[in-house]
Amino acid sequence: MSPDPNTVSVLTPYAPEPFSYAFSDSSIPTPGTFVHVNLRGRDVVGVVWDKTNLPLIPASKLKNAEPIPLFEPLPPSFILYLKRAQAYTMGSLGQWLRLAIPSPQLLSQPKKQTTKKSPSLILNNPPHPQKISQIQLNTEQRTIANNLQRIASESQFSPILLEGITGSGKTETYFSLVQHTLAQKKQTLILLPEILLAEQTFLRAQAFFSHNIALWHSEITLAQRRHIWQQWQKGELPILIGTRSALHLPCPHLATIIIDEEHDNGYKQEEGGAIYHARDIAVLRAQCTQATIILSSATPSLETIHNVQTKRYQHFSLKKRFGKASLPSVSLCDMNDTLVSAPKNLISQPLKEKILSRLQLQQQSLLFLNRRGYAPVVLCHSCGQPLLCPQDEHILALHLHTQKSQKLLDGIFFSTPTNSHPFEKNIPPNTQLLCHLCGNQHTLPSQCPHCRKPSSFFPKGWGVERIASEVASFAPNARIAIATSDTLSKKNQLKKFLEHMHNNQIHIVIGTQLIAKGLHFPSLTLVGIIDALQGFTGIDFRNNERCFQMTHQVSGRSGRDPLLKGEVLIQSHQTNSPLIQALQNINDPNAQQQFIHHELSIRESASLPPYSFYAAFILSSSHLELLESTCRQLYKNAPSAHHITLFPPIPAPIPFVRKNYRFRFLIKSKRPHHPQPFIAKWLQNASIPSRVNLHIDIDPVSFL
């Protein structure tokens, strides 16, 4: 007996697998057709899936699926992409469809039809086409651009690493490929790891292309999302620029994908439904679509470099800065000397003098410290214990500039304190404390939760806000901006920051990794790295790589104007460290290659990625005993495989989050074997209680 011909399989974003429905139309629906269905008592949007393994249920006993006629079906290549992405990440099909249709309202029509489009999001037939810039390329760029266009003309899957030193014009080079794609009447997707970078790249693209361009990220409105999603899905939008969520939007003519700053961890989605790395999944989408994909970076990930070495990816390299601009000079400052002369200061005398000289020259300075807030720890004077977040027992950080703070001018400028260490002895009441794990804000308590004594509290350590406080003490007339995810969390703040930086209205910017990559500020000539190893210590085997990448990226913000000489000063307490020595020679290509060779040799000898595959199981529950027993049972029942190393379950390094305990399994698989078949076999007969949550992370980038 075969299924009723009017029975269709429908996948929705709200169920892990497809369900059967009766299709009211007499014609057989094409897979990928958008439909309305009733799921668990509510109307939802779904798509017609394939008919494999349909249960033998008469159509008369099924709920109806009503077609949505305004939209073309999902292309077969996109359906293939969803299936392969689900199989690789081991999420559910429903989770992956939800990435493609993040809201059912995207398929609805707006209540009021309008032809006006938001100029901040869509560029439509610019009123002054003569203002559109020509893409000016030097000989090195033109040679690479011609090669990229030649490869793209073959219309087949082509992964390419576009490497180039900071300021070498990688963006303009891949823009030339976008221009070629436009001429072919095809679509281009450009991904950036941060909203700030996406905003900047969108503005640069507006100057080069007269075609429609859209910007997609979490800060745009639902109406804007609907307009962009529909234009992109219908093939009417040729260029889409966005953060990682833009990768999953369906479109019919995708020919070019560009992953800018491909090394960046911002491409990793670790929470929510599907857990994935957008760079790797973008390669998978390009493969399904037979598209050209460009991975662009000044500091490629070791995984990408390994793919080049093994001939999986083609490789082109830009070795010179564009025009007459030169790389900044790099010097090292031993902070152990500063501890003797000024033990409370975080900024050395040489860096202070360089900042003041830039102010006189009306040039900009950037100070980098990869730590948000004023101080990472708040301690009790009575018992010395740190204040913890009640949600997850994570240490609370002191923040002066939270979302509740009104002390910022234009949303970004630092309010000058009376001295460089205003809270050295006591923190005033009602000060905001922030948990960097769950994001919850708390007010300073009137008594210590540990010793229960009415107590005063004091900060320990330092963050960017304390750096700003010290700078303001010796440069009181400077306009100082703090650039972090706390102070630039809203779209209007991002725009104001970029505008003020480009207009030289900010003299000194102090920030975290948010401003370390990809941004172009011509008047910025000094970069000071407050503590080169800060934030890059611990158990993660990628720490050295990330520290090298971050230092290289933030150094590259200096001296991008050919008429202004750039300079970088690296402060450290460990100047004899091999990593610090490598950072001092960060602009020397030979030193870079030595660092890469050294790191890869360590990884290979220890059988670490990219010479193996990792997967992680994160199990969490509010019931500790149940969680522990589940982990023991899972470990006991795990199958054996010669290419698999299964590490026993242990409490995760962050063991308690949002009132849930966390345990972690780590699975290592020798190349060329992937861990997914082992995991599937393992979970096939596993029994996991409903009160225990399991998250599978393939290729984890964080081990917390």
mmCIF file of N, CA and C in Angstrom, residues 527-638:
data_model
loop_
_atom_site.group_PDB
_atom_site.id
_atom_site.type_symbol
_atom_site.label_atom_id
_atom_site.label_comp_id
_atom_site.label_asym_id
_atom_site.label_seq_id
_atom_site.Cartn_x
_atom_site.Cartn_y
_atom_site.Cartn_z
ATOM 1 N N VAL A 527 48.140 52.887 18.064
ATOM 2 C CA VAL A 527 47.436 51.801 18.752
ATOM 3 C C VAL A 527 48.255 51.410 19.966
ATOM 4 N N GLY A 528 47.628 51.439 21.127
ATOM 5 C CA GLY A 528 48.278 50.983 22.345
ATOM 6 C C GLY A 528 47.574 49.746 22.860
ATOM 7 N N ILE A 529 48.307 48.668 23.009
ATOM 8 C CA ILE A 529 47.735 47.421 23.524
ATOM 9 C C ILE A 529 48.093 47.339 25.002
ATOM 10 N N ILE A 530 47.100 47.479 25.856
ATOM 11 C CA ILE A 530 47.325 47.679 27.289
ATOM 12 C C ILE A 530 47.974 46.463 27.935
ATOM 13 N N ASP A 531 47.475 45.285 27.636
ATOM 14 C CA ASP A 531 48.051 44.056 28.191
ATOM 15 C C ASP A 531 47.885 42.977 27.132
ATOM 16 N N ALA A 532 48.975 42.643 26.458
ATOM 17 C CA ALA A 532 48.898 41.819 25.251
ATOM 18 C C ALA A 532 48.303 40.439 25.500
ATOM 19 N N LEU A 533 48.500 39.872 26.667
ATOM 20 C CA LEU A 533 48.021 38.517 26.921
ATOM 21 C C LEU A 533 46.703 38.482 27.686
ATOM 22 N N GLN A 534 46.158 39.663 28.010
ATOM 23 C CA GLN A 534 44.918 39.720 28.771
ATOM 24 C C GLN A 534 43.780 39.056 27.993
ATOM 25 N N GLY A 535 43.104 38.112 28.636
ATOM 26 C CA GLY A 535 41.973 37.447 28.005
ATOM 27 C C GLY A 535 42.348 36.268 27.139
ATOM 28 N N PHE A 536 43.644 35.939 27.057
ATOM 29 C CA PHE A 536 44.072 34.842 26.184
ATOM 30 C C PHE A 536 44.869 33.797 26.961
ATOM 31 N N THR A 537 44.453 33.563 28.186
ATOM 32 C CA THR A 537 45.064 32.508 28.989
ATOM 33 C C THR A 537 43.984 31.519 29.386
ATOM 34 N N GLY A 538 44.379 30.304 29.716
ATOM 35 C CA GLY A 538 43.406 29.303 30.118
ATOM 36 C C GLY A 538 43.612 27.990 29.395
ATOM 37 N N ILE A 539 42.541 27.197 29.316
ATOM 38 C CA ILE A 539 42.657 25.824 28.849
ATOM 39 C C ILE A 539 42.503 25.686 27.339
ATOM 40 N N ASP A 540 42.116 26.732 26.646
ATOM 41 C CA ASP A 540 41.806 26.620 25.223
ATOM 42 C C ASP A 540 43.087 26.516 24.400
ATOM 43 N N PHE A 541 43.182 25.464 23.563
ATOM 44 C CA PHE A 541 44.395 25.271 22.767
ATOM 45 C C PHE A 541 44.535 26.316 21.664
ATOM 46 N N ARG A 542 43.499 27.118 21.414
ATOM 47 C CA ARG A 542 43.565 28.162 20.390
ATOM 48 C C ARG A 542 43.992 29.515 20.951
ATOM 49 N N ASN A 543 44.330 29.605 22.228
ATOM 50 C CA ASN A 543 44.614 30.911 22.838
ATOM 51 C C ASN A 543 45.749 31.658 22.153
ATOM 52 N N ASN A 544 46.859 30.969 21.853
ATOM 53 C CA ASN A 544 47.970 31.640 21.191
ATOM 54 C C ASN A 544 47.560 32.166 19.820
ATOM 55 N N GLU A 545 46.834 31.335 19.085
ATOM 56 C CA GLU A 545 46.377 31.749 17.754
ATOM 57 C C GLU A 545 45.487 32.984 17.858
ATOM 58 N N ARG A 546 44.544 32.984 18.801
ATOM 59 C CA ARG A 546 43.621 34.107 18.931
ATOM 60 C C ARG A 546 44.334 35.377 19.372
ATOM 61 N N CYS A 547 45.290 35.234 20.278
ATOM 62 C CA CYS A 547 46.052 36.396 20.728
ATOM 63 C C CYS A 547 46.836 36.993 19.564
ATOM 64 N N PHE A 548 47.465 36.145 18.764
ATOM 65 C CA PHE A 548 48.225 36.612 17.607
ATOM 66 C C PHE A 548 47.299 37.302 16.614
ATOM 67 N N GLN A 549 46.162 36.695 16.334
ATOM 68 C CA GLN A 549 45.210 37.278 15.382
ATOM 69 C C GLN A 549 44.697 38.621 15.874
ATOM 70 N N MET A 550 44.301 38.682 17.153
ATOM 71 C CA MET A 550 43.725 39.903 17.678
ATOM 72 C C MET A 550 44.737 41.041 17.681
ATOM 73 N N THR A 551 45.975 40.743 18.084
ATOM 74 C CA THR A 551 47.010 41.769 18.109
ATOM 75 C C THR A 551 47.312 42.251 16.698
ATOM 76 N N HIS A 552 47.398 41.325 15.761
ATOM 77 C CA HIS A 552 47.650 41.688 14.362
ATOM 78 C C HIS A 552 46.513 42.566 13.832
ATOM 79 N N GLN A 553 45.272 42.179 14.136
ATOM 80 C CA GLN A 553 44.126 42.924 13.630
ATOM 81 C C GLN A 553 44.066 44.334 14.212
ATOM 82 N N VAL A 554 44.222 44.455 15.527
ATOM 83 C CA VAL A 554 44.109 45.780 16.135
ATOM 84 C C VAL A 554 45.303 46.650 15.734
ATOM 85 N N SER A 555 46.469 46.057 15.539
ATOM 86 C CA SER A 555 47.627 46.822 15.062
ATOM 87 C C SER A 555 47.362 47.397 13.680
ATOM 88 N N GLY A 556 46.623 46.644 12.881
ATOM 89 C CA GLY A 556 46.332 47.080 11.521
ATOM 90 C C GLY A 556 45.405 48.257 11.418
ATOM 91 N N ARG A 557 44.806 48.703 12.547
ATOM 92 C CA ARG A 557 43.970 49.911 12.482
ATOM 93 C C ARG A 557 44.827 51.158 12.382
ATOM 94 N N SER A 558 46.124 51.065 12.642
ATOM 95 C CA SER A 558 47.006 52.232 12.712
ATOM 96 C C SER A 558 47.672 52.510 11.370
ATOM 97 N N GLY A 559 47.745 53.802 11.019
ATOM 98 C CA GLY A 559 48.527 54.227 9.862
ATOM 99 C C GLY A 559 47.960 53.835 8.520
ATOM 100 N N ARG A 560 46.651 53.880 8.353
ATOM 101 C CA ARG A 560 46.049 53.469 7.085
ATOM 102 C C ARG A 560 46.010 54.600 6.061
ATOM 103 N N ASP A 561 46.242 55.830 6.503
ATOM 104 C CA ASP A 561 46.370 56.958 5.579
ATOM 105 C C ASP A 561 47.814 57.011 5.079
ATOM 106 N N PRO A 562 48.027 57.069 3.762
ATOM 107 C CA PRO A 562 49.406 57.060 3.231
ATOM 108 C C PRO A 562 50.237 58.259 3.666
ATOM 109 N N LEU A 563 49.583 59.333 4.127
ATOM 110 C CA LEU A 563 50.321 60.533 4.532
ATOM 111 C C LEU A 563 50.665 60.542 6.017
ATOM 112 N N LEU A 564 50.155 59.571 6.758
ATOM 113 C CA LEU A 564 50.373 59.546 8.200
ATOM 114 C C LEU A 564 51.045 58.239 8.603
ATOM 115 N N LYS A 565 52.091 58.336 9.387
ATOM 116 C CA LYS A 565 52.837 57.163 9.830
ATOM 117 C C LYS A 565 52.178 56.556 11.063
ATOM 118 N N GLY A 566 51.951 55.259 11.020
ATOM 119 C CA GLY A 566 51.316 54.580 12.134
ATOM 120 C C GLY A 566 52.323 53.985 13.103
ATOM 121 N N GLU A 567 51.844 53.784 14.337
ATOM 122 C CA GLU A 567 52.709 53.239 15.383
ATOM 123 C C GLU A 567 51.880 52.355 16.312
ATOM 124 N N VAL A 568 52.505 51.293 16.795
ATOM 125 C CA VAL A 568 51.865 50.373 17.729
ATOM 126 C C VAL A 568 52.790 50.182 18.923
ATOM 127 N N LEU A 569 52.239 50.295 20.128
ATOM 128 C CA LEU A 569 53.000 50.036 21.350
ATOM 129 C C LEU A 569 52.304 48.913 22.117
ATOM 130 N N ILE A 570 53.034 47.822 22.338
ATOM 131 C CA ILE A 570 52.494 46.663 23.042
ATOM 132 C C ILE A 570 53.026 46.655 24.468
ATOM 133 N N GLN A 571 52.139 46.744 25.448
ATOM 134 C CA GLN A 571 52.528 46.650 26.854
ATOM 135 C C GLN A 571 52.355 45.213 27.332
ATOM 136 N N SER A 572 53.303 44.743 28.127
ATOM 137 C CA SER A 572 53.195 43.385 28.659
ATOM 138 C C SER A 572 54.060 43.242 29.897
ATOM 139 N N HIS A 573 53.633 42.344 30.787
ATOM 140 C CA HIS A 573 54.435 41.977 31.952
ATOM 141 C C HIS A 573 55.303 40.755 31.660
ATOM 142 N N GLN A 574 55.147 40.170 30.471
ATOM 143 C CA GLN A 574 55.867 38.943 30.128
ATOM 144 C C GLN A 574 56.595 39.121 28.799
ATOM 145 N N THR A 575 57.506 40.063 28.765
ATOM 146 C CA THR A 575 58.171 40.418 27.504
ATOM 147 C C THR A 575 59.087 39.314 26.989
ATOM 148 N N ASN A 576 59.454 38.361 27.828
ATOM 149 C CA ASN A 576 60.312 37.261 27.374
ATOM 150 C C ASN A 576 59.514 36.084 26.804
ATOM 151 N N SER A 577 58.200 36.178 26.868
ATOM 152 C CA SER A 577 57.365 35.104 26.329
ATOM 153 C C SER A 577 57.578 34.965 24.823
ATOM 154 N N PRO A 578 57.701 33.730 24.304
ATOM 155 C CA PRO A 578 57.833 33.546 22.843
ATOM 156 C C PRO A 578 56.675 34.170 22.070
ATOM 157 N N LEU A 579 55.483 34.126 22.649
ATOM 158 C CA LEU A 579 54.342 34.726 21.969
ATOM 159 C C LEU A 579 54.493 36.242 21.885
ATOM 160 N N ILE A 580 54.927 36.868 22.976
ATOM 161 C CA ILE A 580 55.131 38.321 22.960
ATOM 162 C C ILE A 580 56.222 38.688 21.962
ATOM 163 N N GLN A 581 57.266 37.892 21.881
ATOM 164 C CA GLN A 581 58.327 38.160 20.905
ATOM 165 C C GLN A 581 57.789 38.060 19.483
ATOM 166 N N ALA A 582 56.907 37.095 19.264
ATOM 167 C CA ALA A 582 56.285 36.972 17.936
ATOM 168 C C ALA A 582 55.405 38.181 17.647
ATOM 169 N N LEU A 583 54.705 38.685 18.661
ATOM 170 C CA LEU A 583 53.847 39.849 18.465
ATOM 171 C C LEU A 583 54.665 41.096 18.146
ATOM 172 N N GLN A 584 55.855 41.206 18.732
ATOM 173 C CA GLN A 584 56.696 42.369 18.458
ATOM 174 C C GLN A 584 57.113 42.401 16.989
ATOM 175 N N ASN A 585 57.227 41.227 16.364
ATOM 176 C CA ASN A 585 57.607 41.148 14.951
ATOM 177 C C ASN A 585 56.404 40.791 14.073
ATOM 178 N N ILE A 586 55.247 41.289 14.475
ATOM 179 C CA ILE A 586 54.004 40.821 13.868
ATOM 180 C C ILE A 586 53.875 41.219 12.401
ATOM 181 N N ASN A 587 54.587 42.258 11.967
ATOM 182 C CA ASN A 587 54.502 42.690 10.575
ATOM 183 C C ASN A 587 55.574 42.058 9.691
ATOM 184 N N ASP A 588 56.379 41.191 10.262
ATOM 185 C CA ASP A 588 57.406 40.490 9.500
ATOM 186 C C ASP A 588 56.805 39.192 8.953
ATOM 187 N N PRO A 589 56.681 39.064 7.624
ATOM 188 C CA PRO A 589 56.067 37.842 7.055
ATOM 189 C C PRO A 589 56.775 36.567 7.486
ATOM 190 N N ASN A 590 58.101 36.615 7.618
ATOM 191 C CA ASN A 590 58.832 35.417 8.043
ATOM 192 C C ASN A 590 58.469 35.032 9.475
ATOM 193 N N ALA A 591 58.326 36.046 10.349
ATOM 194 C CA ALA A 591 57.942 35.768 11.737
ATOM 195 C C ALA A 591 56.536 35.184 11.796
ATOM 196 N N GLN A 592 55.640 35.683 10.950
ATOM 197 C CA GLN A 592 54.287 35.137 10.910
ATOM 198 C C GLN A 592 54.297 33.674 10.489
ATOM 199 N N GLN A 593 55.066 33.367 9.451
ATOM 200 C CA GLN A 593 55.133 31.984 8.979
ATOM 201 C C GLN A 593 55.744 31.069 10.031
ATOM 202 N N GLN A 594 56.744 31.565 10.761
ATOM 203 C CA GLN A 594 57.348 30.773 11.832
ATOM 204 C C GLN A 594 56.317 30.482 12.922
ATOM 205 N N PHE A 595 55.514 31.514 13.269
ATOM 206 C CA PHE A 595 54.475 31.322 14.290
ATOM 207 C C PHE A 595 53.457 30.287 13.821
ATOM 208 N N ILE A 596 52.988 30.394 12.585
ATOM 209 C CA ILE A 596 52.003 29.451 12.043
ATOM 210 C C ILE A 596 52.576 28.036 12.028
ATOM 211 N N HIS A 597 53.817 27.904 11.556
ATOM 212 C CA HIS A 597 54.449 26.584 11.503
ATOM 213 C C HIS A 597 54.580 25.985 12.902
ATOM 214 N N HIS A 598 54.955 26.824 13.868
ATOM 215 C CA HIS A 598 55.120 26.351 15.252
ATOM 216 C C HIS A 598 53.782 25.885 15.823
ATOM 217 N N GLU A 599 52.732 26.681 15.629
ATOM 218 C CA GLU A 599 51.419 26.319 16.168
ATOM 219 C C GLU A 599 50.878 25.060 15.508
ATOM 220 N N LEU A 600 51.033 24.952 14.190
ATOM 221 C CA LEU A 600 50.532 23.764 13.497
ATOM 222 C C LEU A 600 51.294 22.508 13.909
ATOM 223 N N SER A 601 52.583 22.646 14.146
ATOM 224 C CA SER A 601 53.363 21.474 14.563
ATOM 225 C C SER A 601 52.933 20.995 15.947
ATOM 226 N N ILE A 602 52.602 21.947 16.842
ATOM 227 C CA ILE A 602 52.092 21.577 18.166
ATOM 228 C C ILE A 602 50.749 20.864 18.027
ATOM 229 N N ARG A 603 49.882 21.407 17.186
ATOM 230 C CA ARG A 603 48.564 20.795 16.983
ATOM 231 C C ARG A 603 48.711 19.384 16.400
ATOM 232 N N GLU A 604 49.611 19.237 15.450
ATOM 233 C CA GLU A 604 49.761 17.930 14.803
ATOM 234 C C GLU A 604 50.302 16.892 15.775
ATOM 235 N N SER A 605 51.278 17.283 16.583
ATOM 236 C CA SER A 605 51.860 16.326 17.530
ATOM 237 C C SER A 605 50.856 15.906 18.606
ATOM 238 N N ALA A 606 49.933 16.791 18.940
ATOM 239 C CA ALA A 606 48.920 16.486 19.960
ATOM 240 C C ALA A 606 47.607 16.005 19.349
ATOM 241 N N SER A 607 47.577 15.859 18.032
ATOM 242 C CA SER A 607 46.366 15.451 17.317
ATOM 243 C C SER A 607 45.187 16.359 17.662
ATOM 244 N N LEU A 608 45.423 17.657 17.558
ATOM 245 C CA LEU A 608 44.391 18.656 17.795
ATOM 246 C C LEU A 608 43.923 19.212 16.456
ATOM 247 N N PRO A 609 42.719 19.807 16.386
ATOM 248 C CA PRO A 609 42.278 20.429 15.136
ATOM 249 C C PRO A 609 43.324 21.431 14.636
ATOM 250 N N PRO A 610 43.597 21.450 13.332
ATOM 251 C CA PRO A 610 42.848 20.840 12.224
ATOM 252 C C PRO A 610 43.262 19.409 11.861
ATOM 253 N N TYR A 611 44.018 18.745 12.731
ATOM 254 C CA TYR A 611 44.456 17.374 12.433
ATOM 255 C C TYR A 611 43.511 16.330 13.027
ATOM 256 N N SER A 612 42.460 16.793 13.630
ATOM 257 C CA SER A 612 41.408 15.913 14.144
ATOM 258 C C SER A 612 40.125 16.714 14.182
ATOM 259 N N PHE A 613 39.030 16.026 14.450
ATOM 260 C CA PHE A 613 37.736 16.690 14.633
ATOM 261 C C PHE A 613 37.323 16.563 16.095
ATOM 262 N N TYR A 614 36.753 17.635 16.625
ATOM 263 C CA TYR A 614 36.210 17.615 17.973
ATOM 264 C C TYR A 614 34.687 17.774 17.918
ATOM 265 N N ALA A 615 34.025 17.178 18.868
ATOM 266 C CA ALA A 615 32.615 17.425 19.120
ATOM 267 C C ALA A 615 32.425 17.464 20.626
ATOM 268 N N ALA A 616 31.442 18.214 21.074
ATOM 269 C CA ALA A 616 31.179 18.341 22.511
ATOM 270 C C ALA A 616 29.712 18.065 22.799
ATOM 271 N N PHE A 617 29.479 17.341 23.871
ATOM 272 C CA PHE A 617 28.140 17.181 24.438
ATOM 273 C C PHE A 617 28.071 18.083 25.664
ATOM 274 N N ILE A 618 27.096 18.957 25.695
ATOM 275 C CA ILE A 618 26.844 19.743 26.897
ATOM 276 C C ILE A 618 25.489 19.313 27.444
ATOM 277 N N LEU A 619 25.489 18.696 28.616
ATOM 278 C CA LEU A 619 24.250 18.286 29.270
ATOM 279 C C LEU A 619 23.997 19.221 30.446
ATOM 280 N N SER A 620 22.755 19.671 30.570
ATOM 281 C CA SER A 620 22.431 20.611 31.643
ATOM 282 C C SER A 620 21.091 20.260 32.261
ATOM 283 N N SER A 621 20.953 20.572 33.547
ATOM 284 C CA SER A 621 19.706 20.315 34.266
ATOM 285 C C SER A 621 19.745 21.063 35.597
ATOM 286 N N SER A 622 18.580 21.370 36.098
ATOM 287 C CA SER A 622 18.505 21.970 37.438
ATOM 288 C C SER A 622 18.610 20.906 38.525
ATOM 289 N N HIS A 623 18.569 19.629 38.130
ATOM 290 C CA HIS A 623 18.651 18.512 39.079
ATOM 291 C C HIS A 623 20.036 17.877 38.973
ATOM 292 N N LEU A 624 20.902 18.195 39.906
ATOM 293 C CA LEU A 624 22.292 17.770 39.829
ATOM 294 C C LEU A 624 22.437 16.253 39.855
ATOM 295 N N GLU A 625 21.752 15.570 40.766
ATOM 296 C CA GLU A 625 21.894 14.112 40.864
ATOM 297 C C GLU A 625 21.420 13.419 39.588
ATOM 298 N N LEU A 626 20.318 13.881 39.042
ATOM 299 C CA LEU A 626 19.813 13.308 37.786
ATOM 300 C C LEU A 626 20.805 13.546 36.658
ATOM 301 N N LEU A 627 21.400 14.723 36.626
ATOM 302 C CA LEU A 627 22.377 15.049 35.587
ATOM 303 C C LEU A 627 23.600 14.141 35.695
ATOM 304 N N GLU A 628 24.092 13.946 36.900
ATOM 305 C CA GLU A 628 25.266 13.098 37.096
ATOM 306 C C GLU A 628 24.980 11.648 36.709
ATOM 307 N N SER A 629 23.824 11.136 37.096
ATOM 308 C CA SER A 629 23.494 9.743 36.772
ATOM 309 C C SER A 629 23.293 9.572 35.265
ATOM 310 N N THR A 630 22.710 10.563 34.605
ATOM 311 C CA THR A 630 22.529 10.505 33.150
ATOM 312 C C THR A 630 23.878 10.471 32.449
ATOM 313 N N CYS A 631 24.806 11.292 32.918
ATOM 314 C CA CYS A 631 26.145 11.316 32.316
ATOM 315 C C CYS A 631 26.858 9.978 32.509
ATOM 316 N N ARG A 632 26.741 9.402 33.696
ATOM 317 C CA ARG A 632 27.389 8.104 33.954
ATOM 318 C C ARG A 632 26.817 7.026 33.037
ATOM 319 N N GLN A 633 25.490 7.036 32.876
ATOM 320 C CA GLN A 633 24.844 6.023 32.042
ATOM 321 C C GLN A 633 25.212 6.197 30.570
ATOM 322 N N LEU A 634 25.255 7.438 30.123
ATOM 323 C CA LEU A 634 25.642 7.704 28.737
ATOM 324 C C LEU A 634 27.062 7.213 28.471
ATOM 325 N N TYR A 635 27.970 7.517 29.380
ATOM 326 C CA TYR A 635 29.369 7.120 29.207
ATOM 327 C C TYR A 635 29.512 5.598 29.216
ATOM 328 N N LYS A 636 28.749 4.952 30.085
ATOM 329 C CA LYS A 636 28.809 3.496 30.198
ATOM 330 C C LYS A 636 28.328 2.820 28.918
ATOM 331 N N ASN A 637 27.323 3.388 28.265
ATOM 332 C CA ASN A 637 26.713 2.770 27.094
ATOM 333 C C ASN A 637 27.297 3.249 25.773
ATOM 334 N N ALA A 638 28.360 4.041 25.818
ATOM 335 C CA ALA A 638 28.944 4.555 24.580
ATOM 336 C C ALA A 638 29.567 3.420 23.777
#
